[in-house]
Structure formats: C-alpha cells, structure tokens
Coordinates of C-alpha atoms in Angstrom, one line a residue:
M1 CA 41.8 15.7 -124.1
N2 CA 42.7 12.3 -122.9
V3 CA 40.7 12.0 -119.4
K4 CA 41.8 8.5 -118.5
E5 CA 45.4 10.0 -118.1
Q6 CA 44.2 12.4 -115.9
L7 CA 42.2 10.2 -114.5
E8 CA 43.7 7.5 -112.4
P9 CA 46.4 10.2 -110.3
L10 CA 42.7 10.9 -108.9
L11 CA 41.2 7.7 -107.7
L12 CA 43.1 6.6 -105.2
K13 CA 42.3 10.4 -103.6
V14 CA 38.7 10.0 -103.4
Q15 CA 36.1 7.4 -101.9
K16 CA 34.7 5.1 -103.8
P17 CA 36.3 4.5 -107.0
A18 CA 34.3 2.0 -108.6
R19 CA 32.1 5.4 -108.9
Y20 CA 34.3 6.7 -111.5
I21 CA 35.7 4.0 -113.5
G22 CA 33.8 2.0 -115.5
G23 CA 34.7 -1.5 -116.9
E24 CA 32.6 -3.3 -115.6
L25 CA 30.4 -6.7 -116.9
H26 CA 28.2 -6.3 -119.5
S27 CA 28.7 -2.2 -120.6
I28 CA 28.9 -1.7 -123.7
V29 CA 32.0 -0.2 -125.4
K30 CA 31.9 0.3 -129.5
D31 CA 33.8 1.7 -131.8
K32 CA 32.8 5.4 -132.2
N33 CA 33.9 5.8 -135.5
T34 CA 31.2 2.7 -136.0
V35 CA 28.4 4.4 -134.6
D36 CA 26.9 8.1 -136.2
F37 CA 25.5 8.7 -133.0
R38 CA 25.5 9.0 -129.0
I39 CA 24.0 9.4 -126.3
A40 CA 25.2 9.9 -122.8
L41 CA 22.0 8.6 -120.5
G42 CA 22.1 10.4 -117.3
F43 CA 20.8 10.4 -113.2
P44 CA 21.1 13.2 -111.5
D45 CA 22.5 11.4 -108.5
T46 CA 25.3 9.1 -106.9
Y47 CA 26.4 5.9 -109.2
E48 CA 25.0 3.5 -106.6
I49 CA 21.6 5.1 -106.9
G50 CA 21.7 5.5 -110.5
M51 CA 23.4 2.1 -111.3
S52 CA 19.7 0.5 -109.0
H53 CA 17.4 2.2 -111.7
L54 CA 15.8 0.1 -114.3
G55 CA 14.4 2.8 -116.6
L56 CA 18.1 3.6 -117.2
K57 CA 19.1 -0.1 -118.1
I58 CA 15.7 -0.6 -120.9
L59 CA 17.3 2.2 -122.6
Y60 CA 21.0 1.4 -122.4
D61 CA 19.8 -2.1 -123.2
I62 CA 17.7 -0.6 -126.3
I63 CA 20.1 2.1 -128.1
N64 CA 22.7 -0.3 -127.8
A65 CA 20.9 -3.1 -129.8
D66 CA 21.0 -0.3 -132.3
P67 CA 24.3 -1.0 -134.2
H68 CA 25.0 3.1 -135.4
C69 CA 24.2 4.3 -131.5
W70 CA 25.3 4.1 -128.6
A71 CA 24.1 4.6 -124.9
E72 CA 27.0 5.3 -122.8
R73 CA 26.3 6.3 -119.0
V74 CA 27.0 9.2 -116.7
Y75 CA 25.8 9.5 -113.0
T76 CA 26.6 12.6 -110.5
P77 CA 30.3 13.0 -108.7
W78 CA 30.9 12.8 -105.1
T79 CA 31.8 16.3 -103.5
D80 CA 35.3 14.9 -103.2
F81 CA 35.7 13.8 -107.1
E82 CA 33.5 16.9 -107.6
A83 CA 36.7 19.0 -106.0
L84 CA 39.2 17.3 -107.7
M85 CA 37.6 17.1 -111.6
R86 CA 37.3 21.5 -110.5
E87 CA 40.6 22.0 -109.5
K88 CA 41.8 20.1 -112.8
G89 CA 39.4 21.0 -115.3
L90 CA 38.9 17.3 -115.8
P91 CA 35.1 17.4 -118.0
L92 CA 32.2 15.6 -117.2
Y93 CA 32.4 11.9 -119.2
G94 CA 31.2 8.9 -120.0
L95 CA 32.2 5.8 -118.4
E96 CA 32.0 3.9 -121.6
S97 CA 34.6 5.6 -123.7
L98 CA 35.8 8.1 -121.0
D99 CA 35.0 11.1 -123.7
P100 CA 34.0 14.3 -122.6
L101 CA 29.6 14.8 -122.3
R102 CA 30.7 18.0 -124.7
E103 CA 31.6 15.2 -127.5
F104 CA 28.2 13.9 -127.6
D105 CA 25.0 14.1 -129.5
V106 CA 22.7 14.2 -126.8
I107 CA 22.6 13.9 -123.2
G108 CA 19.6 12.7 -121.6
F109 CA 18.5 12.7 -118.5
S110 CA 16.5 10.6 -115.5
L111 CA 14.4 12.6 -113.5
Q112 CA 13.3 10.7 -110.3
Y113 CA 12.9 13.1 -107.4
E114 CA 12.7 16.6 -107.7
L115 CA 15.8 17.3 -105.3
S116 CA 17.9 16.2 -108.3
Y117 CA 17.5 18.9 -110.2
T118 CA 20.8 20.5 -109.2
N119 CA 22.0 18.2 -110.2
V120 CA 21.0 18.5 -113.5
L121 CA 22.4 22.3 -113.4
N122 CA 25.5 21.0 -112.3
M123 CA 26.8 18.1 -114.4
L124 CA 25.9 20.4 -117.3
D125 CA 28.3 22.3 -115.8
L126 CA 30.9 19.8 -114.7
S127 CA 30.7 19.3 -118.7
G128 CA 31.6 22.6 -119.7
L129 CA 28.1 23.5 -120.6
N130 CA 25.8 26.3 -120.3
P131 CA 23.0 24.7 -117.9
I132 CA 20.5 27.3 -119.7
A133 CA 19.3 26.1 -123.2
A134 CA 19.2 29.6 -124.3
E135 CA 22.6 30.3 -124.2
R136 CA 24.5 27.2 -125.1
A137 CA 26.0 27.3 -128.6
E138 CA 24.4 25.8 -131.8
D139 CA 27.2 22.6 -131.5
D140 CA 26.5 21.8 -128.0
P141 CA 24.9 18.6 -127.6
V142 CA 21.1 18.3 -127.1
I143 CA 20.0 18.6 -123.6
I144 CA 17.1 15.9 -122.9
A145 CA 14.9 14.4 -120.3
G146 CA 12.3 12.3 -118.9
G147 CA 11.0 10.6 -116.1
P148 CA 7.8 10.7 -114.4
C149 CA 9.0 15.1 -112.4
A150 CA 9.0 14.7 -116.7
S151 CA 4.4 15.4 -116.1
N152 CA 5.1 18.7 -114.5
P153 CA 8.8 19.5 -117.1
E154 CA 8.3 23.7 -115.7
P155 CA 10.6 23.9 -112.9
L156 CA 13.1 23.0 -115.9
A157 CA 12.2 24.4 -118.7
D158 CA 14.7 27.1 -118.9
F159 CA 17.3 24.4 -119.2
I160 CA 16.4 21.4 -121.2
D161 CA 15.9 21.6 -124.9
L162 CA 12.9 18.9 -125.2
F163 CA 11.2 16.7 -122.5
Q164 CA 9.9 12.7 -123.3
I165 CA 6.7 12.5 -121.9
G166 CA 5.4 8.9 -120.2
E167 CA 7.5 5.5 -121.2
G168 CA 10.5 5.5 -123.4
E169 CA 10.7 3.1 -125.2
E170 CA 10.3 3.5 -128.3
V171 CA 9.5 7.9 -128.4
M172 CA 13.5 7.4 -127.9
M173 CA 14.0 5.9 -131.1
E174 CA 11.8 7.7 -132.6
M175 CA 14.2 11.0 -131.9
I176 CA 17.0 8.8 -132.8
A177 CA 16.2 8.7 -136.0
L178 CA 15.1 12.0 -137.0
Y179 CA 18.7 13.1 -135.3
R180 CA 20.5 11.1 -137.6
G181 CA 18.3 11.4 -140.6
M182 CA 18.9 15.4 -139.9
M183 CA 22.8 14.6 -139.7
A184 CA 22.9 12.5 -143.0
D185 CA 20.6 15.1 -145.4
G186 CA 22.7 18.4 -144.1
S187 CA 19.2 19.7 -142.7
Y188 CA 20.1 20.2 -139.2
T189 CA 20.3 22.6 -136.8
K190 CA 19.3 23.0 -133.6
K191 CA 15.9 25.4 -133.7
E192 CA 14.7 22.6 -137.0
F193 CA 15.4 19.2 -134.9
L194 CA 13.7 20.9 -132.3
R195 CA 11.0 22.2 -134.3
R196 CA 10.4 18.8 -135.7
A197 CA 11.3 16.9 -132.6
A198 CA 7.7 18.6 -131.1
Q199 CA 5.8 16.7 -133.7
I200 CA 6.5 13.5 -132.5
P201 CA 3.7 12.5 -129.7
G202 CA 4.9 12.3 -126.9
I203 CA 8.1 15.0 -126.9
Y204 CA 7.6 18.4 -125.4
V205 CA 9.7 21.0 -126.6
P206 CA 9.7 24.4 -123.9
S207 CA 10.7 26.8 -126.3
L208 CA 8.3 26.7 -128.1
Y209 CA 5.7 26.9 -125.4
Q210 CA 4.7 31.3 -124.5
V211 CA 3.6 31.6 -120.8
S212 CA 2.0 34.6 -119.5
Y213 CA 0.9 35.3 -115.8
H214 CA -1.5 37.1 -113.9
D215 CA -0.6 39.9 -111.3
D216 CA -0.9 37.8 -108.7
G217 CA 1.3 34.8 -110.3
T218 CA -1.0 32.4 -111.4
I219 CA -0.9 31.4 -115.2
A220 CA -2.5 32.9 -117.4
S221 CA -2.6 31.2 -120.9
V222 CA 0.1 28.7 -122.1
T223 CA 0.4 29.7 -126.1
P224 CA 2.0 27.2 -128.4
T225 CA 4.1 28.5 -131.7
D226 CA 5.8 27.2 -134.2
G227 CA 3.0 24.2 -134.8
A228 CA 4.2 23.0 -131.7
P229 CA 0.6 20.9 -130.4
A230 CA -1.6 22.7 -127.3
K231 CA -1.5 19.7 -125.4
V232 CA 0.8 16.7 -125.2
T233 CA -0.1 13.4 -123.8
K234 CA 2.3 11.1 -122.4
R235 CA 3.8 7.7 -124.8
I236 CA 2.9 3.9 -123.4
I237 CA 4.2 0.4 -124.4
Q238 CA 0.7 -1.6 -125.8
D239 CA 1.2 -4.7 -124.8
M240 CA 4.3 -5.0 -122.2
S241 CA 4.9 -9.0 -123.1
S242 CA 6.6 -8.2 -126.5
V243 CA 7.9 -5.3 -126.1
R244 CA 12.2 -5.7 -125.4
Y245 CA 13.8 -6.2 -122.2
P246 CA 17.3 -6.8 -121.5
S247 CA 18.6 -9.7 -120.8
T248 CA 21.6 -8.6 -118.7
F249 CA 22.2 -6.2 -116.3
I250 CA 25.5 -4.6 -116.3
V251 CA 27.1 -5.8 -113.1
P252 CA 28.9 -3.3 -110.5
Y253 CA 32.6 -3.2 -109.1
M254 CA 30.4 -1.9 -106.0
E255 CA 27.6 -2.4 -103.3
T256 CA 24.7 -1.0 -105.2
V257 CA 21.2 0.2 -103.4
H258 CA 19.7 -2.4 -105.2
D259 CA 22.0 -4.4 -105.7
R260 CA 20.0 -7.3 -107.5
A261 CA 18.0 -8.6 -110.7
V262 CA 15.7 -6.3 -111.5
L263 CA 12.2 -7.9 -113.1
E264 CA 9.4 -6.1 -114.3
V265 CA 5.7 -7.5 -113.2
M266 CA 3.5 -4.5 -115.2
R267 CA 3.2 -0.9 -115.2
G268 CA 0.3 0.6 -114.1
C269 CA -2.5 0.0 -111.2
I270 CA -5.7 -0.6 -110.0
R271 CA -6.9 0.8 -107.2
G272 CA -6.7 4.5 -107.0
C273 CA -4.4 6.2 -104.3
R274 CA -5.6 10.1 -104.0
F275 CA -1.6 10.7 -102.7
C276 CA 0.0 8.4 -105.3
Q277 CA 0.9 10.4 -108.1
A278 CA 2.9 6.9 -109.4
G279 CA -0.7 5.1 -109.6
F280 CA -1.9 8.0 -111.7
I281 CA 0.6 8.5 -114.2
Y282 CA 1.4 4.8 -115.1
R283 CA -1.9 4.5 -116.1
P284 CA -2.9 1.6 -117.7
L285 CA -2.6 -1.4 -115.9
R286 CA -0.6 -3.8 -118.1
A287 CA 0.1 -6.9 -117.3
K288 CA 3.3 -9.2 -118.7
N289 CA 2.4 -13.2 -118.5
P290 CA 3.7 -15.4 -116.6
D291 CA 6.0 -16.8 -119.1
V292 CA 7.4 -14.0 -120.0
L293 CA 8.2 -13.0 -116.1
C294 CA 9.6 -16.4 -116.1
A295 CA 11.8 -16.6 -119.8
Q296 CA 13.3 -13.0 -118.2
G297 CA 13.9 -13.0 -114.8
K298 CA 15.7 -17.3 -116.2
A299 CA 17.8 -14.6 -118.9
L300 CA 18.9 -11.9 -116.0
C301 CA 19.5 -14.5 -113.0
D302 CA 22.1 -17.0 -115.5
S303 CA 24.1 -13.7 -117.1
T304 CA 24.6 -11.7 -114.4
G305 CA 24.9 -14.2 -111.7
Y306 CA 23.4 -12.4 -109.0
D307 CA 21.4 -14.4 -105.7
E308 CA 18.4 -11.6 -105.3
L309 CA 15.7 -11.4 -107.9
S310 CA 13.3 -8.9 -107.3
L311 CA 9.5 -8.5 -108.3
S312 CA 9.0 -5.3 -109.4
S313 CA 5.3 -2.7 -110.1
L314 CA 3.7 -0.7 -108.5
S315 CA 1.3 -3.4 -106.5
T316 CA 2.7 -6.4 -107.0
S317 CA 0.2 -8.6 -105.7
D318 CA -2.4 -7.4 -108.1
H319 CA -0.8 -8.6 -111.0
P320 CA -4.4 -10.9 -112.3
Q321 CA -1.6 -13.5 -112.7
V322 CA 0.1 -13.7 -109.4
E323 CA -1.0 -17.2 -107.9
E324 CA 0.7 -18.6 -110.6
L325 CA 3.9 -16.2 -111.4
L326 CA 4.5 -16.8 -108.4
S327 CA 4.6 -20.8 -108.0
R328 CA 6.6 -20.7 -111.2
M329 CA 9.4 -17.9 -109.5
I330 CA 9.5 -20.0 -106.6
D331 CA 10.0 -23.1 -108.3
Y332 CA 12.8 -21.7 -109.7
T333 CA 14.5 -19.7 -107.7
D334 CA 14.1 -22.5 -104.3
E335 CA 15.8 -24.5 -107.0
K336 CA 19.0 -22.4 -107.9
K337 CA 19.3 -21.2 -104.1
I338 CA 18.0 -17.2 -105.2
G339 CA 16.8 -15.2 -103.2
L340 CA 13.4 -14.3 -104.8
S341 CA 11.7 -10.2 -103.7
L342 CA 8.3 -9.5 -103.4
P343 CA 8.1 -5.8 -102.2
S344 CA 4.5 -3.6 -102.6
L345 CA 2.1 -6.0 -101.1
R346 CA -1.9 -5.2 -100.6
V347 CA -2.8 -6.0 -97.4
D348 CA -6.5 -6.6 -98.3
N349 CA -5.5 -9.6 -101.0
F350 CA -2.6 -10.7 -98.7
S351 CA -3.8 -14.9 -97.9
E352 CA -2.3 -17.6 -96.3
E353 CA -1.7 -19.1 -99.8
L354 CA -0.4 -16.6 -100.6
L355 CA 1.7 -15.7 -97.1
E356 CA 3.1 -19.6 -97.6
K357 CA 4.7 -18.8 -100.8
V358 CA 6.0 -15.5 -99.0
S359 CA 7.4 -17.8 -96.8
R360 CA 9.9 -19.8 -98.5
I361 CA 11.2 -16.6 -100.0
H362 CA 12.5 -15.4 -97.2
K363 CA 11.2 -14.3 -93.1
T364 CA 12.7 -10.8 -91.8
G365 CA 9.3 -9.9 -91.6
L366 CA 6.7 -8.4 -94.1
T367 CA 6.3 -4.9 -94.8
F368 CA 2.3 -3.1 -95.6
A369 CA 0.8 0.9 -95.7
P370 CA -2.0 1.1 -94.5
E371 CA -1.0 4.7 -95.4
A372 CA -2.8 6.1 -92.4
G373 CA -4.1 5.3 -88.5
N374 CA -8.7 5.3 -88.9
Q375 CA -10.8 4.9 -91.1
R376 CA -11.6 8.3 -92.4
M377 CA -8.4 9.0 -93.4
R378 CA -8.2 6.1 -95.1
N379 CA -11.1 6.7 -96.8
V380 CA -9.8 10.5 -98.2
I381 CA -7.2 9.0 -100.0
N382 CA -8.6 6.4 -101.4
K383 CA -6.8 3.5 -99.2
G384 CA -9.1 1.8 -100.2
V385 CA -8.6 -0.7 -97.1
D386 CA -10.2 -1.0 -93.6
E387 CA -8.9 -1.8 -89.8
D388 CA -10.2 -5.8 -89.9
E389 CA -7.9 -6.4 -93.4
I390 CA -4.7 -4.5 -91.1
M391 CA -5.4 -6.8 -88.3
N392 CA -6.0 -10.3 -90.2
T393 CA -3.1 -9.8 -92.7
C394 CA -1.5 -9.3 -89.0
K395 CA -2.8 -12.1 -87.6
I396 CA -1.7 -14.0 -90.8
A397 CA 2.1 -13.0 -90.4
F398 CA 2.0 -13.4 -87.4
K399 CA 0.3 -17.2 -86.7
G400 CA 2.3 -18.1 -90.5
G401 CA 6.1 -17.6 -87.9
Y402 CA 6.8 -13.4 -88.3
T403 CA 7.6 -11.8 -86.2
S404 CA 8.5 -8.5 -87.6
V405 CA 6.4 -5.9 -89.0
K406 CA 6.5 -3.0 -90.6
L407 CA 4.1 -0.1 -91.6
Y408 CA 4.0 2.7 -94.3
F409 CA 2.6 5.9 -92.9
M410 CA 2.1 9.1 -94.5
S411 CA 1.1 12.5 -92.6
S412 CA -0.4 16.0 -92.8
L413 CA -2.6 14.8 -95.5
P414 CA -5.5 16.9 -96.8
T415 CA -8.2 17.3 -93.8
E416 CA -6.3 15.4 -91.2
T417 CA -6.6 16.3 -87.6
D418 CA -3.5 15.5 -85.1
E419 CA -6.0 13.3 -83.8
D420 CA -5.4 11.6 -86.6
V421 CA -2.1 11.5 -86.6
K422 CA -2.6 10.3 -83.0
D423 CA -4.3 7.7 -85.2
I424 CA -0.9 6.5 -86.1
G425 CA 0.3 5.9 -83.1
R426 CA -3.0 3.7 -81.8
L427 CA -2.7 1.4 -84.6
A428 CA 0.3 0.2 -84.1
Q429 CA -0.7 -0.4 -80.8
R430 CA -3.3 -2.5 -81.8
I431 CA -1.1 -4.2 -83.4
V432 CA 1.1 -5.6 -81.1
D433 CA -1.9 -5.9 -78.8
L434 CA -2.7 -8.4 -81.0
Y435 CA 0.3 -10.7 -81.4
F436 CA 0.2 -11.1 -77.8
S437 CA -3.7 -12.0 -77.7
L438 CA -2.7 -14.9 -80.4
E439 CA -2.0 -18.5 -78.4
K440 CA 0.2 -19.8 -81.1
R441 CA 2.9 -17.3 -81.6
P442 CA 6.5 -17.8 -82.1
R443 CA 8.7 -17.0 -79.2
K444 CA 10.4 -14.0 -80.3
M445 CA 9.2 -10.5 -79.8
V446 CA 7.4 -9.0 -81.6
S447 CA 9.2 -5.9 -83.8
V448 CA 6.1 -3.0 -84.9
S449 CA 8.7 -0.5 -87.1
I450 CA 6.2 2.7 -88.3
S451 CA 8.0 4.5 -90.5
V452 CA 5.3 8.4 -91.6
A453 CA 6.8 10.3 -94.7
V454 CA 5.4 13.8 -94.8
F455 CA 2.2 14.1 -98.0
V456 CA 3.7 16.5 -100.6
P457 CA 0.9 17.1 -103.4
K458 CA 1.7 16.2 -106.8
C459 CA 0.9 17.3 -109.9
D460 CA -2.2 14.9 -111.9
T461 CA -3.2 14.0 -108.5
P462 CA -6.5 14.9 -106.4
F463 CA -4.9 16.4 -104.0
Q464 CA -3.0 19.2 -106.6
W465 CA -5.3 21.4 -105.6
V466 CA -4.2 21.0 -102.6
G467 CA -2.0 23.1 -99.6
Q468 CA 1.0 21.3 -98.3
D469 CA 1.0 21.8 -94.4
D470 CA 3.4 24.2 -93.3
F471 CA 7.1 23.8 -91.8
E472 CA 5.2 24.6 -87.9
T473 CA 2.1 22.4 -88.2
I474 CA 4.4 19.3 -89.8
Q475 CA 6.9 19.6 -86.9
R476 CA 3.7 20.3 -83.9
K477 CA 1.7 16.5 -85.8
Q478 CA 4.5 14.9 -85.8
A479 CA 5.3 15.7 -82.4
A480 CA 2.2 14.4 -81.5
L481 CA 2.8 10.9 -83.0
L482 CA 5.5 10.5 -80.9
D483 CA 3.4 11.4 -77.8
S484 CA 0.6 8.8 -79.3
I485 CA 3.5 5.7 -78.6
R486 CA 3.3 4.3 -75.1
S487 CA 5.6 1.3 -76.4
R488 CA 8.6 -0.1 -76.5
K489 CA 8.3 -2.6 -79.7
I490 CA 7.2 0.3 -81.9
S491 CA 10.0 1.7 -83.4
V492 CA 9.4 5.2 -85.5
A493 CA 11.1 7.0 -88.4
W494 CA 9.5 10.3 -90.0
H495 CA 11.6 12.3 -93.5
D496 CA 12.6 15.4 -92.9
V497 CA 10.2 18.2 -92.4
H498 CA 13.2 20.7 -94.4
T499 CA 13.4 18.3 -98.1
S500 CA 9.8 17.5 -97.6
V501 CA 8.5 21.5 -97.4
L502 CA 10.7 21.8 -100.6
E503 CA 9.8 18.9 -102.2
G504 CA 6.4 20.6 -102.5
V505 CA 7.9 23.9 -103.7
I506 CA 9.5 22.6 -107.0
A507 CA 7.1 19.6 -108.0
R508 CA 4.4 22.0 -108.4
G509 CA 5.9 24.1 -109.6
D510 CA 6.1 26.7 -112.6
R511 CA 8.6 28.7 -115.1
K512 CA 9.8 31.5 -113.0
L513 CA 11.6 28.7 -110.2
G514 CA 13.1 27.6 -112.4
K515 CA 15.4 31.2 -111.9
A516 CA 15.5 30.1 -107.6
I517 CA 16.9 26.8 -108.9
Y518 CA 19.3 28.6 -111.2
L519 CA 20.3 30.9 -107.7
A520 CA 19.8 27.5 -105.4
W521 CA 23.2 25.4 -107.7
K522 CA 25.1 28.9 -107.8
K523 CA 25.2 28.7 -103.9
G524 CA 26.4 25.8 -103.7
C525 CA 23.5 24.1 -103.7
R526 CA 24.0 20.9 -105.3
L527 CA 23.3 16.3 -104.4
D528 CA 20.3 17.6 -101.6
S529 CA 18.6 14.8 -101.3
W530 CA 21.5 13.5 -99.2
S531 CA 21.3 15.0 -95.5
E532 CA 24.8 15.7 -95.7
C533 CA 25.2 18.0 -98.5
F534 CA 21.2 19.8 -98.1
D535 CA 21.2 23.2 -96.9
Y536 CA 17.9 25.0 -96.3
D537 CA 19.3 27.9 -95.6
K538 CA 20.1 28.1 -99.2
W539 CA 17.6 27.3 -100.9
M540 CA 15.0 29.7 -99.2
E541 CA 17.8 32.7 -99.9
A542 CA 17.6 31.6 -103.4
I543 CA 14.1 31.5 -103.7
R544 CA 13.6 35.3 -102.0
E545 CA 15.7 36.4 -104.2
A546 CA 14.1 34.7 -107.1
G547 CA 11.3 37.3 -106.5
L548 CA 9.4 34.0 -104.9
T549 CA 7.9 32.4 -101.7
V550 CA 7.4 29.6 -100.7
E551 CA 3.5 29.9 -99.7
F552 CA 2.8 30.4 -103.5
Y553 CA 4.2 27.1 -104.7
A554 CA 2.8 24.8 -101.0
S555 CA 1.0 25.8 -98.8
R556 CA -1.2 27.7 -101.1
T557 CA -4.7 26.2 -101.7
R558 CA -4.9 26.4 -106.4
D559 CA -8.4 27.4 -107.6
L560 CA -10.2 24.3 -109.4
D561 CA -10.4 26.6 -112.4
E562 CA -6.9 27.6 -112.2
I563 CA -4.0 26.6 -115.3
L564 CA -1.9 24.4 -113.7
P565 CA 2.3 24.9 -114.9
W566 CA 1.0 21.6 -115.9
D567 CA -2.0 21.3 -117.8
H568 CA -0.3 21.2 -120.9
I569 CA 1.1 18.0 -120.5
D570 CA -1.8 15.0 -120.6
V571 CA -0.9 12.1 -118.6
G572 CA -4.2 10.8 -120.4
V573 CA -6.1 10.6 -116.3
S574 CA -8.5 13.3 -117.8
K575 CA -8.8 17.6 -114.7
N576 CA -12.9 16.5 -114.4
F577 CA -11.7 12.6 -112.9
L578 CA -9.2 14.2 -110.9
K579 CA -11.9 16.7 -109.6
R580 CA -14.4 14.8 -108.5
E581 CA -12.2 12.3 -106.7
W582 CA -10.9 16.0 -104.5
E583 CA -14.7 16.2 -104.3
K584 CA -15.3 12.7 -103.1
A585 CA -11.9 12.8 -100.4
Q586 CA -13.6 15.5 -98.7
R587 CA -16.7 13.5 -98.1
A588 CA -14.4 11.0 -97.3
E589 CA -16.3 8.8 -99.8
V590 CA -14.2 5.2 -101.3
T591 CA -13.7 4.4 -105.4
K592 CA -13.9 1.6 -105.8
N593 CA -10.9 0.1 -108.2
C594 CA -10.5 -0.4 -111.7
R595 CA -10.8 -4.6 -111.9
E596 CA -14.6 -3.8 -109.1
Q597 CA -15.8 -0.8 -112.0
C598 CA -14.5 1.7 -113.7
A599 CA -14.9 5.2 -112.8
G600 CA -14.1 6.8 -116.0
C601 CA -11.2 8.5 -115.4
G602 CA -9.6 8.5 -119.2
A603 CA -6.5 6.7 -119.6
S604 CA -8.3 3.6 -121.0
R605 CA -7.6 6.5 -125.2
L606 CA -4.6 5.8 -124.7
L607 CA -5.0 2.0 -125.6
D608 CA -5.3 0.9 -129.2
R609 CA -7.9 -1.7 -128.4
K610 CA -11.6 -0.2 -129.0
D611 CA -13.9 -2.4 -126.1
G612 CA -12.7 0.4 -123.8
V613 CA -11.8 -1.1 -120.6
C614 CA -8.3 -0.5 -119.3
V615 CA -8.6 -3.8 -117.1
E616 CA -9.3 -7.8 -117.6

C-alpha cells in the first residue's frame, strides 16, 4: 500500500498536518532492504506531546546507531485525522518510511500516564491489528511496552505481548538481539520468542503468568509458567555518565509542548516523598558528572539550533555538584544567548547563591512544591521542609527581584481534613503578607499562583494501600480551598475530579480491568487526557459492564498482607520498607533523605558496587 499517495490529499483537511508527514531535520531514514529489524516507537498521545518525551528520543538514537536496525516513530492521530484514516482505509504508519505498522517486526509503546491506555488500543486497531494479544496472528508484529506505568503492567496484560521493566537502553538491545538471532537461524515463532525473552532480566511476559482470585475479587496467587521467573526485576543503568545519550534531537516543523533541547541530569531521587511514584521506581540516584553534562548540552544546542536548554531530573538542585554544573552551563548559555530552564527546585536547598545563578537564566517567576499547607501534612507525605524554609525561600526570591511565585500542592492526601486543605490558602496568604512586609521589594505587584493536584495512590509507594477520596469528598475539599482564599493576588488552579478518579481506578488495577479498558475503547473513549475528548460517563458504563466498581479499585483501602497486582514486579524498593513508611506516615513521622541517612529501602542491591551505598 502506498501511504504517501493516500496521505497527501488528506493533509489540507486536518488541523496541524505537520503531525503526520515526518521528514523533520535529523529524522533517520534508512534503506529497509539493508536492515533486518524494524521497530515503531509509539507514544500513545498526539505528536506534540510525544515529540517532547525524552525516553523515546534516547531509544530512537540507540537503536538507530545499529546499522542493522531501524527505529521509526508513531503517535496518536487527532480525531479529525483518525476519522479520515478510517473513512479512506489508511493504516497507521511510521513517520520515517510511511510504511504501515503491520510491516514492522515490533511496535513499542511508552506508558507515561494511565489515561493513555485507550490510545494504545486505538493505535493497534488503526494499524489493522487486533488489540487483544491472544487473538493476533503469528506474523503480526510483537507488541511491547515500557515506561513508568509498566511498574503495574496488569491493566494492559491482555493487549501487550511483553513489557520492559525499568530503564530501557540495555534491555531493548538485548531483546532485539534475541529477535534477530531467532529470525536468522529460523527458530522464530512468537510463542518461543516470548518464552526466551522472559529469561532476559527486566522483561515481563504476561501470558506466562496465571492469576487466580478470591471470591471477594482480591488476588489469590500469581503463578509463573513455562520457566518464567517468579519476580521480574527492573533494569537500571549503572553509570549515567558513560551511557549513550543523543548528540542531536529531531527538530519538528511545528511547536511542541517542550520545544527545546533537554539534558538529563540524573535519575532517581534522594527525598522519598511518600506520594511520589517516580521517587521510588527510579531509585537509586545516579548523577552524570558536570564534564559529561556540559559536553552533551553543547552538542545538542549546536546540532539542533534550539535557543533553550532544559535540565531534566526529579530534583535538579540535589545534583551533588549543582553549583559547579550551573556555573559552567550558564557561562556557555550566556555566551551563546541560549535560555537555560531549571525545573525541580527544592525549597530547602534554595540559597542566595543559587538565586544569583537562576537570576542569570530568567526572571519570569519561580516554582516550588510545598505539596501541603501545614507541617503535619508535610510530615505525613515526608516532604521534609518546614514553613520557615518556605518563607525564607520566598523572602530570598522577593529580595532578589522576583514578584511571581508558583506553588504546587496536593489535596485529598491520606489523613487530610478540610482544615488541612484550607491551610493551603492560608499559607499562600502569609506569602503575600511577607512580600508587603519587606522594606526593599520590587515595585511590581506580587502574584502567588497555587496549583492543586488531586492525590492519586500509585503502586510502589508507601500509599499504595490507601483508599482514594471519593468523588464527593474531593469536590468538598476543593470548595473548602476556594473558601480559604481571601486575596485577588492569589490565583488557584486544580485538577479535574473525574480524570483523577479514573486515574485512581486504573493505577492500581489488575488484569480484570483490561475488560473495562477494552469496553471503554469500543464505546469511543480515546485521548482521555484531553478534556474535549474525555467522557467520564462512558468510562463508568464500561466499568459497570465489566462487572467491576470504582470503589474496589480506587477508594478501597487494601490490607497490608493482600497480594497486590504488581507484587511480582520488583522495582528495587522492598514491600517491607514501604509498609514501614506507611506506618510512619500515619504517625506524621519524617524519614531523612538518602544523603543524611540510609533508610534501607533495598534499592542498593540493584547496583554493581558492593559497599551497599547508593548516594555519595
């Protein structure tokens, strides 16, 4: 099928045709007759979201560095283009070759958030493939997935042939080597490939595990078959400074969400905030050294022409050599007139020296994340900051000429009351009052923006057993927050209740939830993270028709001894450690960060080093 001939007449009929044409600067086109392995790297959301994702940029670079392999990209089409594709019989295709995805050996999906799951099914269907793995043909591509949501792969177990657990740079190439080898020696069948792939550390093949349930719907057992391991342990990169990193990025024709060069500073986090899944599943902390970072940042800017460089990590200011790194990076970016974006600043290590460096970058405003409005709640979530530190940080910023501060909070946290929520507004008011108490302050009017997310319990965190607030409780707390705001200098934004509840259902789902996901997709659910496309009522219908309830998955508190759907996936942090942290949360007791004292989470066993130390 000649996709190009079918595609061209359609482009003038859709918004943002640049999403669908490929051909961007630095995209890699190979002769398919000279390669023996082809993979489509899929991001189950729109082009401008997927093109901003760093993980796929890294895999694209690593796979294409092998002359025998060709990695292409594919994204979720927007509704207008999807309608035309279905009307004209145009299959989903790779952006580099414009070949239909059915011609690829493997299609891989990056799972970054739960509300993208119906997009996975829709993309498979648009490719002419059955979304249900057991009903796909022997010669259909192998469907794989990875990313943070793969920490609980069970909701998608019916649709995905294999999951890569953890960091993908090495395990991806090992899987590709197995596939190519079996094709070369004639031993390939899909069943045998999956059986052998399950022996690669970090690969989970859901069809090789049998799940049984108690009468109350909880899991009775998860039994591996055909030699699959009882637990699948995530893969990590041991030395971030030596692992391959792209020297260039594809430069899109249209604006994307993060339209800049991105430099990964480190992986992992030392903080242990109890609500933060990323802070646990990416342990242990591994930082790149400043020499490597400066060289990589320069290479990206030189090759792409981007005029902004972002330093990416969970907590950039926790880099062990952050002062040296910033000094060197800012010297380069100042000289080249390149903007430097420094997200992930911490309240408790923000100094005048750091402000001086940040001020050389931009002066549009500063963003911090106190997460809760009072000390008890910050202790519950193990945020590790107190109000004096918050106020001192704002004072430093105001004296340094800043008048705009953005603060991130969460509501519906475990043990939270309505008064705790109102304390978010009261804290914002005290920051406004602080500004006016300063003798030397900027002439511009102060602005304090508070963004409040609805807490969603996630797997592999100390809160994985907690019941999420129900719909009515979340709405009541949001009303209490608004009631606490007394100043026009404070603006408030919050997450949608409906999407937060659905995320709570899916995040801790088991295999039975796959039926609800399938039914929701059949009812037309897709692009669920987009408000104009999200249909909560259809999702609720699908959950009911699957014989399931929101209460069982979202608002039910789990017993500490219950077998959880993800217990056979090992992300390095032990279940006993998470239990201890949950017990400390209920006492509002703080655990020190990893640099101050090792809490014994278990992640050190993933490192090759033998001294048992994660953090220098």
